[in-house]
Tab-separated table of N, CA and C in Angstrom:
chain	number	residue	atom	x	y	z
R	1438	MET	N	0.775	-0.998	-0.169
R	1438	MET	CA	-0.210	-0.202	-0.370
R	1438	MET	C	0.983	1.370	0.023
R	1439	ARG	N	2.135	1.443	0.773
R	1439	ARG	CA	3.259	2.206	0.986
R	1439	ARG	C	3.598	2.706	-0.412
R	1440	ALA	N	4.217	1.992	-1.503
R	1440	ALA	CA	4.398	1.711	-2.616
R	1440	ALA	C	3.396	2.306	-3.273
R	1441	ALA	N	2.245	1.714	-3.868
R	1441	ALA	CA	0.992	2.594	-4.206
R	1441	ALA	C	0.981	3.932	-3.942
R	1442	MET	N	1.057	4.494	-2.722
R	1442	MET	CA	0.779	5.724	-3.128
R	1442	MET	C	2.142	6.490	-2.984
R	1443	ALA	N	2.626	5.773	-2.770
R	1443	ALA	CA	4.464	6.829	-3.043
R	1443	ALA	C	3.825	7.096	-4.505
R	1444	ARG	N	3.944	6.365	-5.274
R	1444	ARG	CA	3.772	6.720	-6.906
R	1444	ARG	C	2.841	7.109	-7.184
R	1445	LEU	N	1.406	6.683	-6.467
R	1445	LEU	CA	0.398	8.231	-6.893
R	1445	LEU	C	0.603	9.070	-6.805
R	1446	THR	N	1.376	9.436	-5.355
R	1446	THR	CA	1.395	10.760	-4.918
R	1446	THR	C	2.359	11.592	-5.861
R	1447	GLY	N	3.111	10.985	-6.703
R	1447	GLY	CA	3.834	11.346	-7.351
R	1447	GLY	C	3.525	11.657	-8.880
R	1448	LEU	N	2.494	11.099	-8.962
R	1448	LEU	CA	1.710	11.456	-10.669
R	1448	LEU	C	0.788	12.775	-10.057
R	1449	LEU	N	0.369	12.625	-8.789
R	1449	LEU	CA	-0.824	13.721	-8.635
R	1449	LEU	C	0.287	15.144	-8.443
R	1450	ARG	N	1.551	14.901	-7.685
R	1450	ARG	CA	2.559	16.222	-8.064
R	1450	ARG	C	2.282	16.742	-9.130
R	1451	ILE	N	2.362	15.544	-10.340
R	1451	ILE	CA	2.702	16.034	-11.657
R	1451	ILE	C	0.987	16.307	-12.207
R	1452	ALA	N	0.438	16.164	-12.253
R	1452	ALA	CA	-1.220	16.712	-12.314
R	1452	ALA	C	-1.231	18.169	-11.213
R	1453	ASP	N	-0.512	18.097	-9.975
R	1453	ASP	CA	-1.096	19.576	-9.664
R	1453	ASP	C	-0.289	20.805	-9.908
R	1454	ASP	N	1.122	20.012	-10.954
R	1454	ASP	CA	1.902	21.509	-11.515
R	1454	ASP	C	0.977	21.156	-12.747
R	1455	ARG	N	0.356	20.726	-12.811
R	1455	ARG	CA	-0.247	20.970	-14.483
R	1455	ARG	C	-1.502	21.917	-14.391
R	1456	LEU	N	-1.885	22.114	-13.290
R	1456	LEU	CA	-3.054	22.271	-12.475
R	1456	LEU	C	-2.929	23.833	-12.354
R	1457	SER	N	-1.768	24.033	-12.229
R	1457	SER	CA	-1.113	25.834	-11.779
R	1457	SER	C	-1.788	26.833	-12.523
R	1458	ASP	N	-1.843	26.717	-13.671
R	1458	ASP	CA	-2.093	27.418	-14.879
R	1458	ASP	C	-3.152	27.522	-15.104
R	1459	ARG	N	-4.233	26.518	-15.246
R	1459	ARG	CA	-5.021	26.105	-15.993
R	1459	ARG	C	-6.286	24.648	-15.249
R	1460	PRO	N	-7.479	25.052	-15.640
R	1460	PRO	CA	-8.879	24.276	-14.012
R	1460	PRO	C	-8.688	23.117	-14.837
R	1461	TYR	N	-8.118	22.821	-15.825
R	1461	TYR	CA	-8.564	21.549	-16.625
R	1461	TYR	C	-6.955	20.656	-16.897
R	1462	LEU	N	-6.644	19.857	-17.425
R	1462	LEU	CA	-5.189	19.148	-17.408
R	1462	LEU	C	-4.910	20.040	-18.625
R	1463	ALA	N	-6.298	19.717	-18.969
R	1463	ALA	CA	-5.137	20.221	-21.098
R	1463	ALA	C	-5.549	21.687	-21.178
R	1464	GLY	N	-6.121	22.776	-19.823
R	1464	GLY	CA	-6.746	23.834	-20.450
R	1464	GLY	C	-7.713	24.389	-19.925
R	1465	ASP	N	-8.489	25.063	-20.752
R	1465	ASP	CA	-9.171	25.549	-20.206
R	1465	ASP	C	-11.017	24.553	-20.281
R	1466	ALA	N	-10.971	23.552	-21.344
R	1466	ALA	CA	-11.917	22.628	-21.617
R	1466	ALA	C	-12.112	20.941	-20.835
R	1467	LEU	N	-13.123	21.001	-20.148
R	1467	LEU	CA	-12.757	19.530	-19.906
R	1467	LEU	C	-12.621	18.241	-20.841
R	1468	THR	N	-11.243	17.747	-20.440
R	1468	THR	CA	-11.412	16.258	-21.485
R	1468	THR	C	-11.549	14.962	-21.057
R	1469	VAL	N	-11.114	14.186	-22.072
R	1469	VAL	CA	-10.707	12.978	-21.740
R	1469	VAL	C	-10.068	12.740	-20.386
R	1470	ALA	N	-8.741	13.371	-20.258
R	1470	ALA	CA	-7.879	13.147	-19.473
R	1470	ALA	C	-9.230	13.453	-17.933
R	1471	ASP	N	-9.319	14.852	-18.032
R	1471	ASP	CA	-10.174	14.574	-16.985
R	1471	ASP	C	-11.017	13.868	-16.426
R	1472	ILE	N	-11.678	12.870	-16.998
R	1472	ILE	CA	-12.391	12.107	-17.337
R	1472	ILE	C	-12.045	10.474	-16.292
R	1473	VAL	N	-10.690	10.400	-16.552
R	1473	VAL	CA	-9.643	9.425	-15.950
R	1473	VAL	C	-9.667	9.766	-14.717
R	1474	LEU	N	-8.509	11.301	-14.723
R	1474	LEU	CA	-8.288	11.191	-13.623
R	1474	LEU	C	-9.593	11.075	-12.478
R	1475	GLY	N	-10.904	12.364	-12.822
R	1475	GLY	CA	-11.309	12.890	-12.253
R	1475	GLY	C	-12.475	11.296	-11.555
R	1476	HIS	N	-12.493	10.157	-11.717
R	1476	HIS	CA	-12.543	9.338	-11.149
R	1476	HIS	C	-12.461	8.455	-10.329
R	1477	VAL	N	-10.429	8.531	-10.308
R	1477	VAL	CA	-9.431	8.302	-9.627
R	1477	VAL	C	-9.437	9.261	-8.478
R	1478	LEU	N	-10.057	10.132	-8.586
R	1478	LEU	CA	-9.992	11.444	-7.117
R	1478	LEU	C	-11.222	11.228	-6.255
R	1479	PHE	N	-12.081	11.000	-7.398
R	1479	PHE	CA	-13.332	10.409	-5.937
R	1479	PHE	C	-12.853	10.001	-4.911
R	1480	ARG	N	-12.440	8.322	-5.633
R	1480	ARG	CA	-12.379	6.930	-4.702
R	1480	ARG	C	-11.043	7.790	-4.200
R	1481	TYR	N	-9.720	7.884	-4.632
R	1481	TYR	CA	-9.071	8.487	-3.603
R	1481	TYR	C	-9.657	9.887	-2.168
R	1482	HIS	N	-10.617	10.294	-2.678
R	1482	HIS	CA	-10.611	11.058	-1.729
R	1482	HIS	C	-12.084	10.502	-0.610
R	1483	ASP	N	-12.663	9.557	-1.123
R	1483	ASP	CA	-13.004	8.628	-0.053
R	1483	ASP	C	-12.928	7.461	0.333
R	1484	MET	N	-10.972	7.401	0.312
R	1484	MET	CA	-10.765	6.335	1.739
R	1484	MET	C	-10.445	7.267	2.996
R	1485	ASP	N	-9.956	6.534	4.113
R	1485	ASP	CA	-9.944	7.334	4.892
R	1485	ASP	C	-8.425	6.861	5.039
R	1486	ILE	N	-7.890	7.917	4.258
R	1486	ILE	CA	-6.387	7.858	4.067
R	1486	ILE	C	-5.164	9.334	4.572
R	1487	GLU	N	-3.963	9.151	4.746
R	1487	GLU	CA	-3.294	10.828	5.154
R	1487	GLU	C	-3.299	10.944	3.556
R	1488	ARG	N	-3.054	12.394	3.154
R	1488	ARG	CA	-3.099	12.586	1.526
R	1488	ARG	C	-2.251	14.006	1.562
R	1489	PRO	N	-1.404	13.871	0.741
R	1489	PRO	CA	-0.376	15.672	1.279
R	1489	PRO	C	-1.192	16.297	0.060
R	1490	ASP	N	-0.523	17.203	0.897
R	1490	ASP	CA	-0.889	18.901	0.424
R	1490	ASP	C	-0.755	19.436	-0.981
R	1491	LEU	N	-1.942	19.012	-1.796
R	1491	LEU	CA	-1.695	19.149	-3.354
R	1491	LEU	C	-3.011	20.315	-3.682
R	1492	PRO	N	-2.527	21.111	-3.438
R	1492	PRO	CA	-3.486	22.627	-3.314
R	1492	PRO	C	-4.536	22.325	-4.624
R	1493	ASN	N	-3.794	22.439	-6.045
R	1493	ASN	CA	-4.270	22.578	-7.059
R	1493	ASN	C	-4.958	21.640	-7.508
R	1494	VAL	N	-4.533	20.106	-6.890
R	1494	VAL	CA	-5.544	19.077	-7.188
R	1494	VAL	C	-6.602	19.219	-6.398
R	1495	ALA	N	-6.849	19.555	-5.387
R	1495	ALA	CA	-8.066	20.012	-4.357
R	1495	ALA	C	-8.563	21.043	-4.735
R	1496	ALA	N	-7.940	21.695	-5.422
R	1496	ALA	CA	-8.934	22.963	-5.774
R	1496	ALA	C	-9.896	22.464	-7.607
R	1497	TYR	N	-8.788	21.507	-7.830
R	1497	TYR	CA	-9.622	20.613	-9.212
R	1497	TYR	C	-10.903	19.740	-8.476
R	1498	TYR	N	-10.280	19.248	-8.013
R	1498	TYR	CA	-11.274	17.749	-7.714
R	1498	TYR	C	-13.058	18.631	-6.863
R	1499	ARG	N	-12.656	19.772	-6.281
R	1499	ARG	CA	-13.902	21.245	-5.622
R	1499	ARG	C	-14.788	21.319	-7.051
R	1500	ARG	N	-13.855	21.466	-8.181
R	1500	ARG	CA	-14.373	22.138	-9.820
R	1500	ARG	C	-14.969	20.343	-9.890
R	1501	LEU	N	-14.272	19.797	-10.026
R	1501	LEU	CA	-15.072	18.433	-10.472
R	1501	LEU	C	-17.165	18.067	-10.049
R	1502	THR	N	-16.805	18.368	-8.527
R	1502	THR	CA	-17.774	17.715	-8.063
R	1502	THR	C	-18.808	19.314	-8.143
R	1503	GLU	N	-18.779	19.936	-8.505
R	1503	GLU	CA	-19.818	20.714	-8.644
R	1503	GLU	C	-20.414	20.382	-10.317
R	1504	ARG	N	-19.754	19.490	-11.167
R	1504	ARG	CA	-20.242	19.463	-11.987
R	1504	ARG	C	-21.054	18.035	-12.432
R	1505	PRO	N	-22.759	18.718	-12.576
R	1505	PRO	CA	-23.777	17.691	-12.357
R	1505	PRO	C	-23.719	15.932	-13.194
R	1506	ALA	N	-22.660	16.033	-13.902
R	1506	ALA	CA	-22.599	14.762	-13.780
R	1506	ALA	C	-21.029	13.779	-13.848
R	1507	TYR	N	-20.175	14.847	-13.104
R	1507	TYR	CA	-19.574	14.265	-12.089
R	1507	TYR	C	-20.434	13.448	-11.355
R	1508	ARG	N	-21.176	14.697	-10.434
R	1508	ARG	CA	-22.137	14.125	-9.119
R	1508	ARG	C	-22.873	12.571	-9.630
R	1509	ASP	N	-23.234	12.668	-10.654
R	1509	ASP	CA	-23.963	11.636	-10.824
R	1509	ASP	C	-23.630	10.573	-11.244
R	1510	HIS	N	-22.500	10.347	-12.383
R	1510	HIS	CA	-21.759	9.243	-12.604
R	1510	HIS	C	-20.778	8.887	-12.186
R	1511	VAL	N	-20.215	9.277	-11.066
R	1511	VAL	CA	-19.120	9.137	-10.830
R	1511	VAL	C	-19.336	9.349	-8.827
R	1512	MET	N	-19.408	10.108	-8.443
R	1512	MET	CA	-20.092	10.374	-7.184
R	1512	MET	C	-20.664	9.034	-6.851
R	1513	VAL	N	-20.348	8.051	-6.744
R	1513	VAL	CA	-21.616	7.039	-6.737
R	1513	VAL	C	-21.196	5.983	-5.360
R	1514	SER	N	-21.506	5.771	-4.990
R	1514	SER	CA	-21.621	4.793	-4.158
R	1514	SER	C	-20.992	3.125	-4.479
R	1515	TYR	N	-20.059	2.789	-3.787
R	1515	TYR	CA	-19.152	1.319	-3.876
R	1515	TYR	C	-19.146	0.689	-2.757
R	1516	ASP	N	-20.431	0.709	-1.875
R	1516	ASP	CA	-20.149	-0.145	-0.935
R	1516	ASP	C	-20.432	-1.226	-1.357
R	1517	GLU	N	-21.284	-1.986	-1.859
R	1517	GLU	CA	-21.310	-3.684	-2.244
R	1517	GLU	C	-20.035	-4.050	-2.798
R	1518	LEU	N	-19.119	-3.112	-2.896
R	1518	LEU	CA	-17.835	-3.548	-3.689
R	1518	LEU	C	-17.161	-3.640	-2.770
R	1519	ARG	N	-17.436	-3.144	-1.226
R	1519	ARG	CA	-16.274	-3.231	-0.515
R	1519	ARG	C	-15.597	-4.890	0.124
R	1520	ALA	N	-14.852	-5.375	1.027
R	1520	ALA	CA	-14.529	-6.145	1.532
R	1520	ALA	C	-15.315	-6.614	2.912
R	1521	VAL	N	-16.053	-7.127	3.510
R	1521	VAL	CA	-16.902	-7.460	5.098
R	1521	VAL	C	-15.785	-7.821	5.923
């Protein structure tokens, strides 16, 4: 788990840098890149884990959560998939 989190953190730092001067990964408009990262971020924020301070990723995630399609199709429960 530690190795996976370290790798993910490294990738999220790249995204954080990329998002420092634009609202979405590729610029001003939502693209397929945002869809791919967006679903990962929902699961990432839904887990009870320690997360590094990535202010641009945090702001980006908040922007995604304001989109109705994101809320309706990504921010869905996955409780039935959790181990008991």
